[in-house]
Amino acid sequence: YESCLADPDMWLKPMVRPEDGFEYYSYVLLYIDDVLCVHHDPMKMLEELDYFFKMKPGSIGDPDIYLGEKLRKTILPNGVEAWGSARANMCRKL
């Protein structure tokens, strides 16, 4: 992975999805103790990262909050799975 010049907390790497040869960039976003991974096999990638930087037990899984934003998976009208975010939970706290 290489650190992004525009944001040193974002790391990227060109990848090829093994099942269909689709080319894409894998991203690992790091900020203090928050980690978000965009990868064809994110669990494997996070477990590899956990080998070098220990994470809390049970913390590796689908994201629910990243940097204070609530995340959720949704299905777009064309059938594609996507993740979205909202700051709604932060507004409730204020």
PDB file of N, CA and C in Angstrom:
ATOM      1  N   TYR A   1       0.834  -1.182   0.000  1.00  0.00           N
ATOM      2  CA  TYR A   1       0.000   0.000   0.000  1.00  0.00           C
ATOM      3  C   TYR A   1       0.875   1.240   0.000  1.00  0.00           C
ATOM      4  N   GLU A   2       0.366   2.298  -0.644  1.00  0.00           N
ATOM      5  CA  GLU A   2       1.046   3.591  -0.651  1.00  0.00           C
ATOM      6  C   GLU A   2       0.126   4.624  -0.013  1.00  0.00           C
ATOM      7  N   SER A   3       0.721   5.517   0.758  1.00  0.00           N
ATOM      8  CA  SER A   3      -0.042   6.595   1.360  1.00  0.00           C
ATOM      9  C   SER A   3      -0.460   7.581   0.276  1.00  0.00           C
ATOM     10  N   CYS A   4      -1.687   8.060   0.346  1.00  0.00           N
ATOM     11  CA  CYS A   4      -2.205   9.031  -0.612  1.00  0.00           C
ATOM     12  C   CYS A   4      -1.547  10.389  -0.366  1.00  0.00           C
ATOM     13  N   LEU A   5      -1.130  11.061  -1.429  1.00  0.00           N
ATOM     14  CA  LEU A   5      -0.496  12.368  -1.281  1.00  0.00           C
ATOM     15  C   LEU A   5      -1.469  13.410  -0.715  1.00  0.00           C
ATOM     16  N   ALA A   6      -2.742  13.313  -1.080  1.00  0.00           N
ATOM     17  CA  ALA A   6      -3.734  14.289  -0.619  1.00  0.00           C
ATOM     18  C   ALA A   6      -4.164  14.048   0.822  1.00  0.00           C
ATOM     19  N   ASP A   7      -4.085  12.793   1.283  1.00  0.00           N
ATOM     20  CA  ASP A   7      -4.512  12.453   2.639  1.00  0.00           C
ATOM     21  C   ASP A   7      -3.644  11.316   3.156  1.00  0.00           C
ATOM     22  N   PRO A   8      -2.650  11.608   4.003  1.00  0.00           N
ATOM     23  CA  PRO A   8      -1.735  10.568   4.466  1.00  0.00           C
ATOM     24  C   PRO A   8      -2.377   9.487   5.343  1.00  0.00           C
ATOM     25  N   ASP A   9      -3.646   9.682   5.754  1.00  0.00           N
ATOM     26  CA  ASP A   9      -4.355   8.662   6.521  1.00  0.00           C
ATOM     27  C   ASP A   9      -5.045   7.643   5.615  1.00  0.00           C
ATOM     28  N   MET A  10      -4.987   7.862   4.296  1.00  0.00           N
ATOM     29  CA  MET A  10      -5.590   6.943   3.343  1.00  0.00           C
ATOM     30  C   MET A  10      -4.482   6.227   2.563  1.00  0.00           C
ATOM     31  N   TRP A  11      -4.567   4.911   2.559  1.00  0.00           N
ATOM     32  CA  TRP A  11      -3.586   4.084   1.874  1.00  0.00           C
ATOM     33  C   TRP A  11      -4.288   3.354   0.738  1.00  0.00           C
ATOM     34  N   LEU A  12      -3.641   3.275  -0.435  1.00  0.00           N
ATOM     35  CA  LEU A  12      -4.272   2.640  -1.569  1.00  0.00           C
ATOM     36  C   LEU A  12      -3.310   1.729  -2.314  1.00  0.00           C
ATOM     37  N   LYS A  13      -3.909   0.782  -3.034  1.00  0.00           N
ATOM     38  CA  LYS A  13      -3.112  -0.201  -3.764  1.00  0.00           C
ATOM     39  C   LYS A  13      -3.952  -0.732  -4.921  1.00  0.00           C
ATOM     40  N   PRO A  14      -3.390  -0.746  -6.151  1.00  0.00           N
ATOM     41  CA  PRO A  14      -4.141  -1.345  -7.260  1.00  0.00           C
ATOM     42  C   PRO A  14      -4.290  -2.847  -7.033  1.00  0.00           C
ATOM     43  N   MET A  15      -5.499  -3.367  -7.290  1.00  0.00           N
ATOM     44  CA  MET A  15      -5.795  -4.777  -7.061  1.00  0.00           C
ATOM     45  C   MET A  15      -6.565  -5.343  -8.250  1.00  0.00           C
ATOM     46  N   VAL A  16      -6.624  -6.661  -8.311  1.00  0.00           N
ATOM     47  CA  VAL A  16      -7.458  -7.360  -9.285  1.00  0.00           C
ATOM     48  C   VAL A  16      -8.294  -8.361  -8.503  1.00  0.00           C
ATOM     49  N   ARG A  17      -9.609  -8.280  -8.681  1.00  0.00           N
ATOM     50  CA  ARG A  17     -10.501  -9.214  -8.004  1.00  0.00           C
ATOM     51  C   ARG A  17     -10.332 -10.593  -8.641  1.00  0.00           C
ATOM     52  N   PRO A  18      -9.952 -11.598  -7.858  1.00  0.00           N
ATOM     53  CA  PRO A  18      -9.607 -12.901  -8.416  1.00  0.00           C
ATOM     54  C   PRO A  18     -10.743 -13.615  -9.152  1.00  0.00           C
ATOM     55  N   GLU A  19     -11.986 -13.448  -8.699  1.00  0.00           N
ATOM     56  CA  GLU A  19     -13.065 -14.211  -9.311  1.00  0.00           C
ATOM     57  C   GLU A  19     -13.445 -13.762 -10.717  1.00  0.00           C
ATOM     58  N   ASP A  20     -13.169 -12.466 -11.071  1.00  0.00           N
ATOM     59  CA  ASP A  20     -13.559 -12.017 -12.410  1.00  0.00           C
ATOM     60  C   ASP A  20     -12.536 -11.116 -13.096  1.00  0.00           C
ATOM     61  N   GLY A  21     -11.380 -10.882 -12.459  1.00  0.00           N
ATOM     62  CA  GLY A  21     -10.332 -10.065 -13.077  1.00  0.00           C
ATOM     63  C   GLY A  21     -10.606  -8.572 -13.062  1.00  0.00           C
ATOM     64  N   PHE A  22     -11.634  -8.129 -12.329  1.00  0.00           N
ATOM     65  CA  PHE A  22     -11.981  -6.710 -12.249  1.00  0.00           C
ATOM     66  C   PHE A  22     -10.854  -5.941 -11.561  1.00  0.00           C
ATOM     67  N   GLU A  23     -10.374  -4.869 -12.196  1.00  0.00           N
ATOM     68  CA  GLU A  23      -9.303  -4.040 -11.637  1.00  0.00           C
ATOM     69  C   GLU A  23      -9.909  -2.903 -10.816  1.00  0.00           C
ATOM     70  N   TYR A  24      -9.355  -2.670  -9.641  1.00  0.00           N
ATOM     71  CA  TYR A  24      -9.851  -1.624  -8.758  1.00  0.00           C
ATOM     72  C   TYR A  24      -8.739  -1.220  -7.802  1.00  0.00           C
ATOM     73  N   TYR A  25      -8.985  -0.195  -6.992  1.00  0.00           N
ATOM     74  CA  TYR A  25      -8.055   0.196  -5.939  1.00  0.00           C
ATOM     75  C   TYR A  25      -8.617  -0.257  -4.599  1.00  0.00           C
ATOM     76  N   SER A  26      -7.777  -0.886  -3.815  1.00  0.00           N
ATOM     77  CA  SER A  26      -8.104  -1.246  -2.438  1.00  0.00           C
ATOM     78  C   SER A  26      -7.676  -0.067  -1.567  1.00  0.00           C
ATOM     79  N   TYR A  27      -8.515   0.272  -0.585  1.00  0.00           N
ATOM     80  CA  TYR A  27      -8.220   1.387   0.306  1.00  0.00           C
ATOM     81  C   TYR A  27      -8.220   0.928   1.752  1.00  0.00           C
ATOM     82  N   VAL A  28      -7.303   1.465   2.523  1.00  0.00           N
ATOM     83  CA  VAL A  28      -7.316   1.318   3.971  1.00  0.00           C
ATOM     84  C   VAL A  28      -7.253   2.739   4.524  1.00  0.00           C
ATOM     85  N   LEU A  29      -8.271   3.110   5.273  1.00  0.00           N
ATOM     86  CA  LEU A  29      -8.340   4.438   5.877  1.00  0.00           C
ATOM     87  C   LEU A  29      -8.059   4.291   7.360  1.00  0.00           C
ATOM     88  N   LEU A  30      -7.080   5.034   7.846  1.00  0.00           N
ATOM     89  CA  LEU A  30      -6.663   4.950   9.246  1.00  0.00           C
ATOM     90  C   LEU A  30      -6.736   6.329   9.879  1.00  0.00           C
ATOM     91  N   TYR A  31      -7.339   6.399  11.038  1.00  0.00           N
ATOM     92  CA  TYR A  31      -7.335   7.640  11.800  1.00  0.00           C
ATOM     93  C   TYR A  31      -7.380   7.291  13.274  1.00  0.00           C
ATOM     94  N   ILE A  32      -6.289   7.514  13.957  1.00  0.00           N
ATOM     95  CA  ILE A  32      -6.095   7.207  15.368  1.00  0.00           C
ATOM     96  C   ILE A  32      -6.460   5.746  15.630  1.00  0.00           C
ATOM     97  N   ASP A  33      -7.675   5.457  16.109  1.00  0.00           N
ATOM     98  CA  ASP A  33      -8.020   4.062  16.384  1.00  0.00           C
ATOM     99  C   ASP A  33      -9.180   3.574  15.508  1.00  0.00           C
ATOM    100  N   ASP A  34      -9.504   4.314  14.436  1.00  0.00           N
ATOM    101  CA  ASP A  34     -10.524   3.891  13.478  1.00  0.00           C
ATOM    102  C   ASP A  34      -9.847   3.354  12.223  1.00  0.00           C
ATOM    103  N   VAL A  35     -10.321   2.206  11.740  1.00  0.00           N
ATOM    104  CA  VAL A  35      -9.798   1.601  10.517  1.00  0.00           C
ATOM    105  C   VAL A  35     -10.987   1.229   9.648  1.00  0.00           C
ATOM    106  N   LEU A  36     -10.913   1.579   8.367  1.00  0.00           N
ATOM    107  CA  LEU A  36     -11.936   1.203   7.407  1.00  0.00           C
ATOM    108  C   LEU A  36     -11.221   0.634   6.187  1.00  0.00           C
ATOM    109  N   CYS A  37     -11.692  -0.499   5.700  1.00  0.00           N
ATOM    110  CA  CYS A  37     -11.028  -1.188   4.599  1.00  0.00           C
ATOM    111  C   CYS A  37     -12.019  -1.383   3.450  1.00  0.00           C
ATOM    112  N   VAL A  38     -11.606  -0.996   2.230  1.00  0.00           N
ATOM    113  CA  VAL A  38     -12.383  -1.241   1.019  1.00  0.00           C
ATOM    114  C   VAL A  38     -11.549  -2.211   0.189  1.00  0.00           C
ATOM    115  N   HIS A  39     -12.016  -3.450   0.093  1.00  0.00           N
ATOM    116  CA  HIS A  39     -11.224  -4.535  -0.506  1.00  0.00           C
ATOM    117  C   HIS A  39     -12.170  -5.656  -0.884  1.00  0.00           C
ATOM    118  N   HIS A  40     -11.805  -6.478  -1.871  1.00  0.00           N
ATOM    119  CA  HIS A  40     -12.698  -7.580  -2.261  1.00  0.00           C
ATOM    120  C   HIS A  40     -12.839  -8.619  -1.152  1.00  0.00           C
ATOM    121  N   ASP A  41     -11.878  -8.683  -0.245  1.00  0.00           N
ATOM    122  CA  ASP A  41     -11.954  -9.571   0.917  1.00  0.00           C
ATOM    123  C   ASP A  41     -11.507  -8.772   2.144  1.00  0.00           C
ATOM    124  N   PRO A  42     -12.350  -7.839   2.628  1.00  0.00           N
ATOM    125  CA  PRO A  42     -11.918  -6.935   3.702  1.00  0.00           C
ATOM    126  C   PRO A  42     -11.573  -7.645   5.003  1.00  0.00           C
ATOM    127  N   MET A  43     -12.262  -8.749   5.318  1.00  0.00           N
ATOM    128  CA  MET A  43     -11.965  -9.451   6.568  1.00  0.00           C
ATOM    129  C   MET A  43     -10.540  -9.995   6.557  1.00  0.00           C
ATOM    130  N   LYS A  44     -10.136 -10.577   5.441  1.00  0.00           N
ATOM    131  CA  LYS A  44      -8.773 -11.104   5.328  1.00  0.00           C
ATOM    132  C   LYS A  44      -7.756  -9.970   5.469  1.00  0.00           C
ATOM    133  N   MET A  45      -8.042  -8.837   4.813  1.00  0.00           N
ATOM    134  CA  MET A  45      -7.127  -7.697   4.864  1.00  0.00           C
ATOM    135  C   MET A  45      -7.018  -7.167   6.293  1.00  0.00           C
ATOM    136  N   LEU A  46      -8.129  -7.046   7.002  1.00  0.00           N
ATOM    137  CA  LEU A  46      -8.101  -6.553   8.381  1.00  0.00           C
ATOM    138  C   LEU A  46      -7.404  -7.536   9.313  1.00  0.00           C
ATOM    139  N   GLU A  47      -7.578  -8.826   9.073  1.00  0.00           N
ATOM    140  CA  GLU A  47      -6.878  -9.819   9.894  1.00  0.00           C
ATOM    141  C   GLU A  47      -5.368  -9.745   9.666  1.00  0.00           C
ATOM    142  N   GLU A  48      -4.946  -9.478   8.423  1.00  0.00           N
ATOM    143  CA  GLU A  48      -3.514  -9.290   8.148  1.00  0.00           C
ATOM    144  C   GLU A  48      -3.007  -8.049   8.872  1.00  0.00           C
ATOM    145  N   LEU A  49      -3.776  -6.983   8.842  1.00  0.00           N
ATOM    146  CA  LEU A  49      -3.394  -5.752   9.534  1.00  0.00           C
ATOM    147  C   LEU A  49      -3.328  -5.982  11.043  1.00  0.00           C
ATOM    148  N   ASP A  50      -4.255  -6.795  11.555  1.00  0.00           N
ATOM    149  CA  ASP A  50      -4.293  -7.114  12.986  1.00  0.00           C
ATOM    150  C   ASP A  50      -3.029  -7.847  13.435  1.00  0.00           C
ATOM    151  N   TYR A  51      -2.393  -8.550  12.540  1.00  0.00           N
ATOM    152  CA  TYR A  51      -1.144  -9.250  12.873  1.00  0.00           C
ATOM    153  C   TYR A  51      -0.065  -8.249  13.289  1.00  0.00           C
ATOM    154  N   PHE A  52      -0.038  -7.079  12.624  1.00  0.00           N
ATOM    155  CA  PHE A  52       0.992  -6.068  12.897  1.00  0.00           C
ATOM    156  C   PHE A  52       0.521  -5.015  13.901  1.00  0.00           C
ATOM    157  N   PHE A  53      -0.761  -4.684  13.872  1.00  0.00           N
ATOM    158  CA  PHE A  53      -1.335  -3.668  14.756  1.00  0.00           C
ATOM    159  C   PHE A  53      -2.554  -4.285  15.427  1.00  0.00           C
ATOM    160  N   LYS A  54      -2.387  -4.733  16.660  1.00  0.00           N
ATOM    161  CA  LYS A  54      -3.449  -5.447  17.358  1.00  0.00           C
ATOM    162  C   LYS A  54      -4.705  -4.583  17.517  1.00  0.00           C
ATOM    163  N   MET A  55      -5.825  -5.187  17.153  1.00  0.00           N
ATOM    164  CA  MET A  55      -7.117  -4.526  17.293  1.00  0.00           C
ATOM    165  C   MET A  55      -7.867  -5.154  18.459  1.00  0.00           C
ATOM    166  N   LYS A  56      -8.879  -4.437  18.941  1.00  0.00           N
ATOM    167  CA  LYS A  56      -9.684  -4.957  20.043  1.00  0.00           C
ATOM    168  C   LYS A  56     -10.321  -6.280  19.623  1.00  0.00           C
ATOM    169  N   PRO A  57     -10.330  -7.267  20.507  1.00  0.00           N
ATOM    170  CA  PRO A  57     -11.011  -8.526  20.183  1.00  0.00           C
ATOM    171  C   PRO A  57     -12.480  -8.271  19.823  1.00  0.00           C
ATOM    172  N   GLY A  58     -12.918  -8.892  18.753  1.00  0.00           N
ATOM    173  CA  GLY A  58     -14.296  -8.743  18.305  1.00  0.00           C
ATOM    174  C   GLY A  58     -14.584  -7.478  17.526  1.00  0.00           C
ATOM    175  N   SER A  59     -13.565  -6.652  17.276  1.00  0.00           N
ATOM    176  CA  SER A  59     -13.805  -5.378  16.588  1.00  0.00           C
ATOM    177  C   SER A  59     -13.708  -5.495  15.068  1.00  0.00           C
ATOM    178  N   ILE A  60     -13.228  -6.609  14.550  1.00  0.00           N
ATOM    179  CA  ILE A  60     -13.108  -6.777  13.104  1.00  0.00           C
ATOM    180  C   ILE A  60     -14.432  -7.301  12.561  1.00  0.00           C
ATOM    181  N   GLY A  61     -15.045  -6.547  11.673  1.00  0.00           N
ATOM    182  CA  GLY A  61     -16.325  -6.929  11.094  1.00  0.00           C
ATOM    183  C   GLY A  61     -16.867  -5.803  10.242  1.00  0.00           C
ATOM    184  N   ASP A  62     -18.111  -5.959   9.793  1.00  0.00           N
ATOM    185  CA  ASP A  62     -18.746  -4.896   9.013  1.00  0.00           C
ATOM    186  C   ASP A  62     -18.785  -3.624   9.860  1.00  0.00           C
ATOM    187  N   PRO A  63     -18.522  -2.473   9.231  1.00  0.00           N
ATOM    188  CA  PRO A  63     -18.516  -1.220   9.995  1.00  0.00           C
ATOM    189  C   PRO A  63     -19.924  -0.782  10.361  1.00  0.00           C
ATOM    190  N   ASP A  64     -20.043  -0.139  11.506  1.00  0.00           N
ATOM    191  CA  ASP A  64     -21.314   0.488  11.859  1.00  0.00           C
ATOM    192  C   ASP A  64     -21.127   1.985  12.070  1.00  0.00           C
ATOM    193  N   ILE A  65     -19.959   2.389  12.555  1.00  0.00           N
ATOM    194  CA  ILE A  65     -19.629   3.805  12.723  1.00  0.00           C
ATOM    195  C   ILE A  65     -18.173   4.003  12.306  1.00  0.00           C
ATOM    196  N   TYR A  66     -17.898   5.079  11.555  1.00  0.00           N
ATOM    197  CA  TYR A  66     -16.517   5.441  11.215  1.00  0.00           C
ATOM    198  C   TYR A  66     -16.404   6.952  11.335  1.00  0.00           C
ATOM    199  N   LEU A  67     -15.491   7.417  12.175  1.00  0.00           N
ATOM    200  CA  LEU A  67     -15.264   8.839  12.445  1.00  0.00           C
ATOM    201  C   LEU A  67     -16.567   9.560  12.796  1.00  0.00           C
ATOM    202  N   GLY A  68     -17.386   8.911  13.602  1.00  0.00           N
ATOM    203  CA  GLY A  68     -18.604   9.541  14.079  1.00  0.00           C
ATOM    204  C   GLY A  68     -19.789   9.448  13.131  1.00  0.00           C
ATOM    205  N   GLU A  69     -19.619   8.849  11.959  1.00  0.00           N
ATOM    206  CA  GLU A  69     -20.724   8.717  11.015  1.00  0.00           C
ATOM    207  C   GLU A  69     -21.301   7.313  11.064  1.00  0.00           C
ATOM    208  N   LYS A  70     -22.612   7.228  11.078  1.00  0.00           N
ATOM    209  CA  LYS A  70     -23.305   5.946  11.054  1.00  0.00           C
ATOM    210  C   LYS A  70     -23.217   5.392   9.635  1.00  0.00           C
ATOM    211  N   LEU A  71     -22.778   4.141   9.494  1.00  0.00           N
ATOM    212  CA  LEU A  71     -22.659   3.500   8.188  1.00  0.00           C
ATOM    213  C   LEU A  71     -23.695   2.404   8.054  1.00  0.00           C
ATOM    214  N   ARG A  72     -24.176   2.192   6.822  1.00  0.00           N
ATOM    215  CA  ARG A  72     -25.076   1.074   6.582  1.00  0.00           C
ATOM    216  C   ARG A  72     -24.955   0.622   5.135  1.00  0.00           C
ATOM    217  N   LYS A  73     -25.166  -0.674   4.951  1.00  0.00           N
ATOM    218  CA  LYS A  73     -25.135  -1.249   3.611  1.00  0.00           C
ATOM    219  C   LYS A  73     -26.525  -1.134   3.002  1.00  0.00           C
ATOM    220  N   THR A  74     -26.561  -0.849   1.704  1.00  0.00           N
ATOM    221  CA  THR A  74     -27.828  -0.735   1.004  1.00  0.00           C
ATOM    222  C   THR A  74     -27.693  -1.365  -0.382  1.00  0.00           C
ATOM    223  N   ILE A  75     -28.797  -1.683  -0.984  1.00  0.00           N
ATOM    224  CA  ILE A  75     -28.823  -2.215  -2.337  1.00  0.00           C
ATOM    225  C   ILE A  75     -29.349  -1.108  -3.249  1.00  0.00           C
ATOM    226  N   LEU A  76     -28.557  -0.738  -4.256  1.00  0.00           N
ATOM    227  CA  LEU A  76     -28.967   0.286  -5.207  1.00  0.00           C
ATOM    228  C   LEU A  76     -30.002  -0.285  -6.180  1.00  0.00           C
ATOM    229  N   PRO A  77     -30.750   0.576  -6.880  1.00  0.00           N
ATOM    230  CA  PRO A  77     -31.774   0.094  -7.822  1.00  0.00           C
ATOM    231  C   PRO A  77     -31.242  -0.874  -8.887  1.00  0.00           C
ATOM    232  N   ASN A  78     -29.938  -0.756  -9.217  1.00  0.00           N
ATOM    233  CA  ASN A  78     -29.358  -1.662 -10.224  1.00  0.00           C
ATOM    234  C   ASN A  78     -28.848  -2.968  -9.615  1.00  0.00           C
ATOM    235  N   GLY A  79     -29.100  -3.177  -8.308  1.00  0.00           N
ATOM    236  CA  GLY A  79     -28.704  -4.414  -7.643  1.00  0.00           C
ATOM    237  C   GLY A  79     -27.327  -4.399  -7.010  1.00  0.00           C
ATOM    238  N   VAL A  80     -26.582  -3.323  -7.155  1.00  0.00           N
ATOM    239  CA  VAL A  80     -25.233  -3.205  -6.597  1.00  0.00           C
ATOM    240  C   VAL A  80     -25.318  -2.916  -5.102  1.00  0.00           C
ATOM    241  N   GLU A  81     -24.501  -3.619  -4.301  1.00  0.00           N
ATOM    242  CA  GLU A  81     -24.403  -3.317  -2.872  1.00  0.00           C
ATOM    243  C   GLU A  81     -23.493  -2.114  -2.677  1.00  0.00           C
ATOM    244  N   ALA A  82     -23.901  -1.190  -1.827  1.00  0.00           N
ATOM    245  CA  ALA A  82     -23.103   0.003  -1.553  1.00  0.00           C
ATOM    246  C   ALA A  82     -23.239   0.364  -0.078  1.00  0.00           C
ATOM    247  N   TRP A  83     -22.275   1.144   0.410  1.00  0.00           N
ATOM    248  CA  TRP A  83     -22.309   1.628   1.792  1.00  0.00           C
ATOM    249  C   TRP A  83     -22.621   3.117   1.763  1.00  0.00           C
ATOM    250  N   GLY A  84     -23.429   3.551   2.706  1.00  0.00           N
ATOM    251  CA  GLY A  84     -23.753   4.957   2.838  1.00  0.00           C
ATOM    252  C   GLY A  84     -23.488   5.415   4.257  1.00  0.00           C
ATOM    253  N   SER A  85     -23.435   6.733   4.457  1.00  0.00           N
ATOM    254  CA  SER A  85     -23.178   7.260   5.797  1.00  0.00           C
ATOM    255  C   SER A  85     -24.079   8.446   6.080  1.00  0.00           C
ATOM    256  N   ALA A  86     -24.258   8.701   7.368  1.00  0.00           N
ATOM    257  CA  ALA A  86     -25.056   9.838   7.817  1.00  0.00           C
ATOM    258  C   ALA A  86     -24.576  10.271   9.186  1.00  0.00           C
ATOM    259  N   ARG A  87     -24.673  11.544   9.462  1.00  0.00           N
ATOM    260  CA  ARG A  87     -24.281  12.078  10.761  1.00  0.00           C
ATOM    261  C   ARG A  87     -25.458  12.152  11.716  1.00  0.00           C
ATOM    262  N   ALA A  88     -26.520  11.466  11.414  1.00  0.00           N
ATOM    263  CA  ALA A  88     -27.738  11.557  12.233  1.00  0.00           C
ATOM    264  C   ALA A  88     -27.478  11.261  13.703  1.00  0.00           C
ATOM    265  N   ASN A  89     -26.654  10.266  13.997  1.00  0.00           N
ATOM    266  CA  ASN A  89     -26.420   9.928  15.409  1.00  0.00           C
ATOM    267  C   ASN A  89     -25.668  11.029  16.133  1.00  0.00           C
ATOM    268  N   MET A  90     -24.868  11.806  15.430  1.00  0.00           N
ATOM    269  CA  MET A  90     -24.150  12.901  16.067  1.00  0.00           C
ATOM    270  C   MET A  90     -25.125  14.036  16.400  1.00  0.00           C
ATOM    271  N   CYS A  91     -26.122  14.261  15.548  1.00  0.00           N
ATOM    272  CA  CYS A  91     -27.098  15.312  15.819  1.00  0.00           C
ATOM    273  C   CYS A  91     -27.922  14.993  17.059  1.00  0.00           C
ATOM    274  N   ARG A  92     -28.233  13.718  17.265  1.00  0.00           N
ATOM    275  CA  ARG A  92     -28.998  13.332  18.434  1.00  0.00           C
ATOM    276  C   ARG A  92     -28.228  13.609  19.719  1.00  0.00           C
ATOM    277  N   LYS A  93     -26.900  13.491  19.665  1.00  0.00           N
ATOM    278  CA  LYS A  93     -26.074  13.696  20.849  1.00  0.00           C
ATOM    279  C   LYS A  93     -26.014  15.169  21.240  1.00  0.00           C
ATOM    280  N   LEU A  94     -26.136  16.058  20.260  1.00  0.00           N
ATOM    281  CA  LEU A  94     -26.075  17.477  20.552  1.00  0.00           C
ATOM    282  C   LEU A  94     -27.347  17.901  21.195  1.00  0.00           C
TER     283      LEU A  94
END
